[in-house]
Amino acid sequence: MTRDVPPFGSSRNVANTVRPLSREMAQREMQSVPGEALISLRDVHLGFGDREVLQGISLDVAHGETKVLLGETGMGKTLIMKLAAGLIQPDSGHVLVMGHDVSDMPEKELLNFRRSVGFVFQEGALFDSMTVSENVSFRLREEAVDETEIEERVREALRFVEMEEALEKYPADLSGGMRRRVSIARALVDRPPVVLYDSPTAGLDPVTSQTIITLILRGRDLQDVTALLATHRVQDAFGLANFRFDKGSGRVVPLAGNGKSGLAQSLAEREKAAEGGKERNEAQPTNVLVIRDGKIYFEAPADELLSTKDEYLKKFLASAE
């Protein structure tokens, strides 16, 4: 397959030298390819030993969209997230993120690319020996951001997830839900245009899980984050599909619908709607993909999953948490 996008750091960039990719640079890249998906997997295959786990996965995540990967454990959801983050490379196929072919990047360029993507790992993956503040500021210090700005942005991110009072605590002092909230703050502190959530509610009780989904809604609807989320919890998908975070009231409110009618709106129209208090989710529905045996088995707006006649999907819905 011929690559039709430039590799990150090619001569079509400002310079050939490797530099940190700021949010502003990433935004310019998005604007340079209007109408194209921010995340795109094209016929991706990935296996281990004699087992092919991903068998020709193709998907797109549009600007402002939240796409949910559903599926049983072991179906390859986490692998798709790691591919999108450039943490692993496919055996074949292409992974395009913000116009760059991540599947063909040298490691040095991947380090710069990853600065433009937020990643919430399973179980949070915080550094046990670091305080909450040090965990959240880790990426900023790697980028040599000014200390005054670091403090402001860390407090802003922790305030966003309602954890500012935990600045000097260590992960061992926090509950599972609190650690997950700190992980979200760490992912958002660099203001990335793309965030990947890998099973963000796994192992949490229902009340705490709803708190995490609320935070994801806030990031999507107030910060214009494009997101790919992997989960086996159907409730997560429907929570993201059927609710939005209302800036005026500071609360989660139901959506009028999650159909396809808004997809025809242009980006400019959606920007104007957002400025008027109508969050982007009304124009960009939450779509779900069900992964089965290494392939995309189902893809549609979340509400269509409820009305399915497919026996496998009905059993999956009945057995899911």
Tab-separated table of C-alpha atoms in Angstrom:
chain	number	residue	atom	x	y	z
A	1	MET	CA	0.000	0.000	0.000
A	2	THR	CA	1.483	3.345	-1.014
A	3	ARG	CA	1.698	5.887	1.777
A	4	ASP	CA	-0.241	8.997	0.838
A	5	VAL	CA	0.613	11.130	3.865
A	6	PRO	CA	4.030	12.473	4.920
A	7	PRO	CA	5.874	10.798	7.780
A	8	PHE	CA	6.238	12.981	10.854
A	9	GLY	CA	9.397	15.075	10.610
A	10	SER	CA	9.612	14.908	6.808
A	11	SER	CA	10.673	17.829	4.622
A	12	ARG	CA	7.066	18.957	4.458
A	13	ASN	CA	7.302	19.980	8.127
A	14	VAL	CA	8.753	23.321	9.214
A	15	ALA	CA	12.133	21.732	9.786
A	16	ASN	CA	13.767	18.339	9.559
A	17	THR	CA	15.006	18.484	13.126
A	18	VAL	CA	12.905	16.702	15.757
A	19	ARG	CA	11.113	19.101	18.051
A	20	PRO	CA	8.325	18.687	20.603
A	21	LEU	CA	4.948	18.742	18.908
A	22	SER	CA	2.867	21.372	20.686
A	23	ARG	CA	-0.908	21.540	20.746
A	24	GLU	CA	-0.744	24.536	18.400
A	25	MET	CA	1.316	22.575	15.857
A	26	ALA	CA	-1.099	19.668	16.065
A	27	GLN	CA	-4.046	21.993	15.505
A	28	ARG	CA	-2.375	23.419	12.396
A	29	GLU	CA	-1.885	19.892	11.074
A	30	MET	CA	-5.584	19.198	11.608
A	31	GLN	CA	-6.556	22.313	9.731
A	32	SER	CA	-4.287	21.369	6.838
A	33	VAL	CA	-6.405	18.283	6.096
A	34	PRO	CA	-10.016	19.465	6.555
A	35	GLY	CA	-12.595	16.710	6.496
A	36	GLU	CA	-10.107	13.938	7.204
A	37	ALA	CA	-10.268	11.780	10.316
A	38	LEU	CA	-7.927	12.594	13.209
A	39	ILE	CA	-7.389	8.879	13.831
A	40	SER	CA	-7.536	6.334	11.020
A	41	LEU	CA	-6.595	2.651	10.971
A	42	ARG	CA	-6.400	1.145	7.498
A	43	ASP	CA	-6.476	-2.639	7.088
A	44	VAL	CA	-4.376	-3.189	10.200
A	45	HIS	CA	-3.103	-6.686	10.993
A	46	LEU	CA	-1.245	-7.620	14.167
A	47	GLY	CA	-0.328	-11.005	15.579
A	48	PHE	CA	1.806	-12.736	18.159
A	49	GLY	CA	3.395	-16.062	17.314
A	50	ASP	CA	0.943	-18.033	15.208
A	51	ARG	CA	-2.106	-16.068	16.419
A	52	GLU	CA	-3.374	-13.094	14.427
A	53	VAL	CA	-5.166	-10.909	16.969
A	54	LEU	CA	-6.212	-8.044	14.681
A	55	GLN	CA	-7.393	-9.122	11.246
A	56	GLY	CA	-7.820	-6.175	8.904
A	57	ILE	CA	-9.111	-3.485	11.281
A	58	SER	CA	-10.194	-0.244	9.571
A	59	LEU	CA	-11.776	2.645	11.460
A	60	ASP	CA	-11.945	6.446	11.502
A	61	VAL	CA	-12.402	8.901	14.366
A	62	ALA	CA	-13.518	12.340	13.191
A	63	HIS	CA	-12.609	15.681	14.750
A	64	GLY	CA	-14.682	16.147	17.913
A	65	GLU	CA	-15.952	12.576	17.898
A	66	THR	CA	-15.804	10.044	20.709
A	67	LYS	CA	-15.602	6.501	19.374
A	68	VAL	CA	-16.091	3.580	21.759
A	69	LEU	CA	-14.494	0.177	21.229
A	70	LEU	CA	-16.631	-2.520	22.825
A	71	GLY	CA	-15.834	-6.190	23.068
A	72	GLU	CA	-15.086	-9.095	25.311
A	73	THR	CA	-11.720	-9.380	27.063
A	74	GLY	CA	-8.921	-10.476	24.747
A	75	MET	CA	-10.473	-9.192	21.524
A	76	GLY	CA	-7.711	-6.639	20.838
A	77	LYS	CA	-9.178	-3.378	22.138
A	78	THR	CA	-6.058	-2.416	24.080
A	79	LEU	CA	-3.873	-3.266	21.089
A	80	ILE	CA	-5.837	-0.791	18.957
A	81	MET	CA	-5.270	1.900	21.595
A	82	LYS	CA	-1.534	1.185	21.702
A	83	LEU	CA	-1.346	1.286	17.911
A	84	ALA	CA	-3.026	4.709	17.870
A	85	ALA	CA	-0.543	5.955	20.480
A	86	GLY	CA	2.431	4.656	18.522
A	87	LEU	CA	3.394	2.318	21.380
A	88	ILE	CA	3.414	-0.699	19.054
A	89	GLN	CA	3.466	-1.063	15.285
A	90	PRO	CA	1.256	-3.258	13.081
A	91	ASP	CA	2.490	-6.209	11.072
A	92	SER	CA	0.781	-4.618	8.077
A	93	GLY	CA	-1.603	-1.778	7.325
A	94	HIS	CA	-1.379	1.880	8.350
A	95	VAL	CA	-2.180	3.902	11.462
A	96	LEU	CA	-2.718	7.603	10.717
A	97	VAL	CA	-3.063	10.157	13.518
A	98	MET	CA	-3.444	13.873	12.789
A	99	GLY	CA	-2.217	13.335	9.246
A	100	HIS	CA	0.923	11.380	10.153
A	101	ASP	CA	1.649	7.722	9.483
A	102	VAL	CA	2.415	6.485	12.987
A	103	SER	CA	2.961	2.938	11.728
A	104	ASP	CA	6.077	4.043	9.831
A	105	MET	CA	7.691	6.471	12.277
A	106	PRO	CA	11.210	6.010	13.656
A	107	GLU	CA	11.287	5.842	17.459
A	108	LYS	CA	12.863	9.302	17.838
A	109	GLU	CA	9.995	10.891	15.923
A	110	LEU	CA	7.450	8.817	17.844
A	111	LEU	CA	8.633	10.432	21.075
A	112	ASN	CA	7.646	13.825	19.695
A	113	PHE	CA	4.374	12.527	18.305
A	114	ARG	CA	3.284	11.072	21.641
A	115	ARG	CA	3.480	14.533	23.187
A	116	SER	CA	0.382	15.446	21.170
A	117	VAL	CA	-1.686	12.501	22.446
A	118	GLY	CA	-3.087	11.959	25.937
A	119	PHE	CA	-3.297	8.347	27.142
A	120	VAL	CA	-5.238	7.057	30.148
A	121	PHE	CA	-3.883	3.579	30.826
A	122	GLN	CA	-5.701	0.707	32.471
A	123	GLU	CA	-5.526	1.025	36.267
A	124	GLY	CA	-4.161	4.585	35.904
A	125	ALA	CA	-0.458	3.592	35.724
A	126	LEU	CA	0.760	6.360	38.041
A	127	PHE	CA	4.333	6.494	39.330
A	128	ASP	CA	4.138	5.230	42.923
A	129	SER	CA	7.240	7.145	44.049
A	130	MET	CA	5.922	10.490	42.817
A	131	THR	CA	3.316	12.768	44.347
A	132	VAL	CA	0.117	13.557	42.482
A	133	SER	CA	1.602	16.892	41.417
A	134	GLU	CA	4.776	15.230	40.144
A	135	ASN	CA	2.779	12.607	38.228
A	136	VAL	CA	0.624	15.201	36.496
A	137	SER	CA	3.567	17.489	35.715
A	138	PHE	CA	5.816	14.706	34.395
A	139	ARG	CA	5.211	15.403	30.701
A	140	LEU	CA	5.495	19.168	31.126
A	141	ARG	CA	8.883	18.802	32.797
A	142	GLU	CA	10.016	16.483	30.014
A	143	GLU	CA	9.174	19.333	27.636
A	144	ALA	CA	11.079	21.857	29.798
A	145	VAL	CA	8.005	24.025	30.358
A	146	ASP	CA	8.569	27.010	32.651
A	147	GLU	CA	8.024	26.076	36.324
A	148	THR	CA	5.468	28.834	36.878
A	149	GLU	CA	3.395	27.592	33.959
A	150	ILE	CA	3.771	24.000	35.157
A	151	GLU	CA	2.261	24.848	38.532
A	152	GLU	CA	-0.643	26.724	36.937
A	153	ARG	CA	-1.419	23.950	34.465
A	154	VAL	CA	-1.124	21.161	37.034
A	155	ARG	CA	-3.542	22.944	39.344
A	156	GLU	CA	-5.874	23.615	36.427
A	157	ALA	CA	-5.863	19.944	35.385
A	158	LEU	CA	-6.391	18.681	38.930
A	159	ARG	CA	-9.138	21.236	39.510
A	160	PHE	CA	-10.805	19.962	36.342
A	161	VAL	CA	-11.003	16.439	37.812
A	162	GLU	CA	-11.767	17.775	41.323
A	163	MET	CA	-8.487	16.553	42.824
A	164	GLU	CA	-6.627	19.801	43.538
A	165	GLU	CA	-6.537	19.056	47.256
A	166	ALA	CA	-4.471	15.901	46.582
A	167	LEU	CA	-1.442	17.745	45.133
A	168	GLU	CA	1.084	16.420	47.644
A	169	LYS	CA	-0.409	12.966	48.191
A	170	TYR	CA	1.045	9.768	46.784
A	171	PRO	CA	-0.900	7.205	44.710
A	172	ALA	CA	-0.907	4.783	47.670
A	173	ASP	CA	-2.925	7.367	49.633
A	174	LEU	CA	-5.694	7.452	46.993
A	175	SER	CA	-8.642	5.215	46.203
A	176	GLY	CA	-8.886	3.489	42.822
A	177	GLY	CA	-11.292	6.096	41.512
A	178	MET	CA	-9.097	8.958	42.703
A	179	ARG	CA	-6.048	7.440	41.001
A	180	ARG	CA	-8.034	7.174	37.776
A	181	ARG	CA	-9.015	10.843	38.043
A	182	VAL	CA	-5.367	11.829	38.492
A	183	SER	CA	-4.537	9.746	35.412
A	184	ILE	CA	-7.107	11.734	33.420
A	185	ALA	CA	-5.595	14.992	34.700
A	186	ARG	CA	-2.158	13.799	33.572
A	187	ALA	CA	-3.553	13.001	30.118
A	188	LEU	CA	-5.217	16.408	29.770
A	189	VAL	CA	-2.534	18.648	31.321
A	190	ASP	CA	-0.740	19.167	27.993
A	191	ARG	CA	-4.068	20.104	26.328
A	192	PRO	CA	-3.821	17.384	23.665
A	193	PRO	CA	-6.282	17.360	20.761
A	194	VAL	CA	-6.549	13.556	21.003
A	195	VAL	CA	-7.014	11.425	24.136
A	196	LEU	CA	-7.026	7.619	24.291
A	197	TYR	CA	-8.877	6.005	27.196
A	198	ASP	CA	-8.030	2.350	27.808
A	199	SER	CA	-10.695	0.787	30.052
A	200	PRO	CA	-10.937	3.901	32.268
A	201	THR	CA	-13.672	2.410	34.491
A	202	ALA	CA	-12.297	-1.134	34.800
A	203	GLY	CA	-12.426	-2.441	38.368
A	204	LEU	CA	-14.373	0.530	39.693
A	205	ASP	CA	-17.747	0.469	41.437
A	206	PRO	CA	-20.770	1.848	39.517
A	207	VAL	CA	-20.827	5.208	41.303
A	208	THR	CA	-17.107	5.839	40.753
A	209	SER	CA	-17.412	4.648	37.151
A	210	GLN	CA	-20.092	7.268	36.540
A	211	THR	CA	-17.778	9.932	37.973
A	212	ILE	CA	-15.081	8.940	35.476
A	213	ILE	CA	-17.543	9.035	32.559
A	214	THR	CA	-18.629	12.503	33.702
A	215	LEU	CA	-15.011	13.669	33.552
A	216	ILE	CA	-14.645	12.237	30.044
A	217	LEU	CA	-17.815	14.083	29.030
A	218	ARG	CA	-16.351	17.309	30.428
A	219	GLY	CA	-13.171	16.856	28.424
A	220	ARG	CA	-15.084	16.115	25.261
A	221	ASP	CA	-17.684	18.852	25.527
A	222	LEU	CA	-15.660	21.664	27.128
A	223	GLN	CA	-12.167	21.110	25.717
A	224	ASP	CA	-13.052	19.790	22.242
A	225	VAL	CA	-11.135	16.555	22.816
A	226	THR	CA	-11.310	13.868	20.141
A	227	ALA	CA	-11.315	10.519	21.897
A	228	LEU	CA	-11.027	6.794	21.345
A	229	LEU	CA	-12.215	4.764	24.326
A	230	ALA	CA	-11.913	1.020	24.899
A	231	THR	CA	-14.189	-0.728	27.369
A	232	HIS	CA	-16.189	-3.888	27.961
A	233	ARG	CA	-18.817	-1.917	29.908
A	234	VAL	CA	-21.836	-1.158	27.750
A	235	GLN	CA	-22.907	1.466	30.289
A	236	ASP	CA	-19.848	3.554	29.420
A	237	ALA	CA	-20.837	3.651	25.753
A	238	PHE	CA	-24.429	4.678	26.435
A	239	GLY	CA	-23.389	7.239	29.038
A	240	LEU	CA	-21.169	8.963	26.482
A	241	ALA	CA	-23.781	8.619	23.727
A	242	ASN	CA	-26.841	9.865	25.560
A	243	PHE	CA	-25.501	12.635	27.799
A	244	ARG	CA	-23.462	15.811	27.491
A	245	PHE	CA	-21.792	18.136	29.959
A	246	ASP	CA	-23.580	21.470	30.159
A	247	LYS	CA	-21.164	24.329	30.818
A	248	GLY	CA	-23.854	26.681	32.076
A	249	SER	CA	-25.143	24.436	34.841
A	250	GLY	CA	-21.950	22.467	35.402
A	251	ARG	CA	-23.946	19.251	35.209
A	252	VAL	CA	-24.439	16.265	32.954
A	253	VAL	CA	-27.706	16.545	31.029
A	254	PRO	CA	-29.469	14.181	28.606
A	255	LEU	CA	-29.068	14.651	24.877
A	256	ALA	CA	-32.117	15.073	22.691
A	257	GLY	CA	-30.818	12.235	20.490
A	258	ASN	CA	-27.772	10.506	19.135
A	259	GLY	CA	-28.768	10.031	15.529
A	260	LYS	CA	-26.989	10.840	12.281
A	261	SER	CA	-28.746	14.079	11.374
A	262	GLY	CA	-26.000	16.316	12.752
A	263	LEU	CA	-23.210	14.728	10.775
A	264	ALA	CA	-23.905	16.926	7.750
A	265	GLN	CA	-22.950	20.057	9.688
A	266	SER	CA	-19.662	21.645	8.777
A	267	LEU	CA	-16.880	22.135	11.308
A	268	ALA	CA	-17.540	25.881	11.271
A	269	GLU	CA	-21.222	25.277	12.088
A	270	ARG	CA	-20.266	22.968	14.943
A	271	GLU	CA	-17.765	25.541	16.265
A	272	LYS	CA	-20.514	28.178	16.247
A	273	ALA	CA	-22.915	25.814	18.015
A	274	ALA	CA	-20.323	25.137	20.708
A	275	GLU	CA	-19.756	28.859	21.279
A	276	GLY	CA	-23.508	29.227	21.706
A	277	GLY	CA	-23.597	26.634	24.467
A	278	LYS	CA	-24.525	23.607	22.373
A	279	GLU	CA	-21.825	21.002	22.800
A	280	ARG	CA	-20.311	19.253	19.801
A	281	ASN	CA	-21.784	15.896	20.712
A	282	GLU	CA	-25.124	17.001	19.295
A	283	ALA	CA	-23.458	17.308	15.892
A	284	GLN	CA	-21.056	14.391	16.219
A	285	PRO	CA	-22.762	11.327	17.725
A	286	THR	CA	-20.917	8.763	19.782
A	287	ASN	CA	-20.397	5.709	17.611
A	288	VAL	CA	-19.597	2.252	18.929
A	289	LEU	CA	-17.538	-0.504	17.352
A	290	VAL	CA	-17.885	-4.043	18.604
A	291	ILE	CA	-14.689	-6.043	18.127
A	292	ARG	CA	-15.058	-9.809	17.700
A	293	ASP	CA	-12.339	-12.293	16.769
A	294	GLY	CA	-9.987	-9.555	15.614
A	295	LYS	CA	-12.487	-7.877	13.287
A	296	ILE	CA	-15.047	-5.078	13.485
A	297	TYR	CA	-18.315	-6.930	13.937
A	298	PHE	CA	-20.616	-3.914	14.355
A	299	GLU	CA	-20.311	-0.150	13.865
A	300	ALA	CA	-23.102	2.410	14.307
A	301	PRO	CA	-24.386	5.146	16.627
A	302	ALA	CA	-24.795	3.670	20.109
A	303	ASP	CA	-28.596	3.651	20.126
A	304	GLU	CA	-28.693	1.279	17.157
A	305	LEU	CA	-26.940	-1.340	19.261
A	306	LEU	CA	-29.966	-1.531	21.546
A	307	SER	CA	-32.310	-2.401	18.690
A	308	THR	CA	-30.078	-5.051	17.140
A	309	LYS	CA	-31.529	-8.405	16.102
A	310	ASP	CA	-28.103	-10.022	15.937
A	311	GLU	CA	-27.887	-12.967	18.330
A	312	TYR	CA	-24.224	-12.454	19.237
A	313	LEU	CA	-24.782	-8.769	20.032
A	314	LYS	CA	-27.892	-9.532	22.097
A	315	LYS	CA	-25.922	-12.068	24.135
A	316	PHE	CA	-23.066	-9.599	24.536
A	317	LEU	CA	-25.424	-6.881	25.778
A	318	ALA	CA	-27.075	-9.316	28.187
A	319	SER	CA	-23.761	-10.506	29.622
A	320	ALA	CA	-21.971	-7.151	29.783
A	321	GLU	CA	-21.732	-5.316	33.079
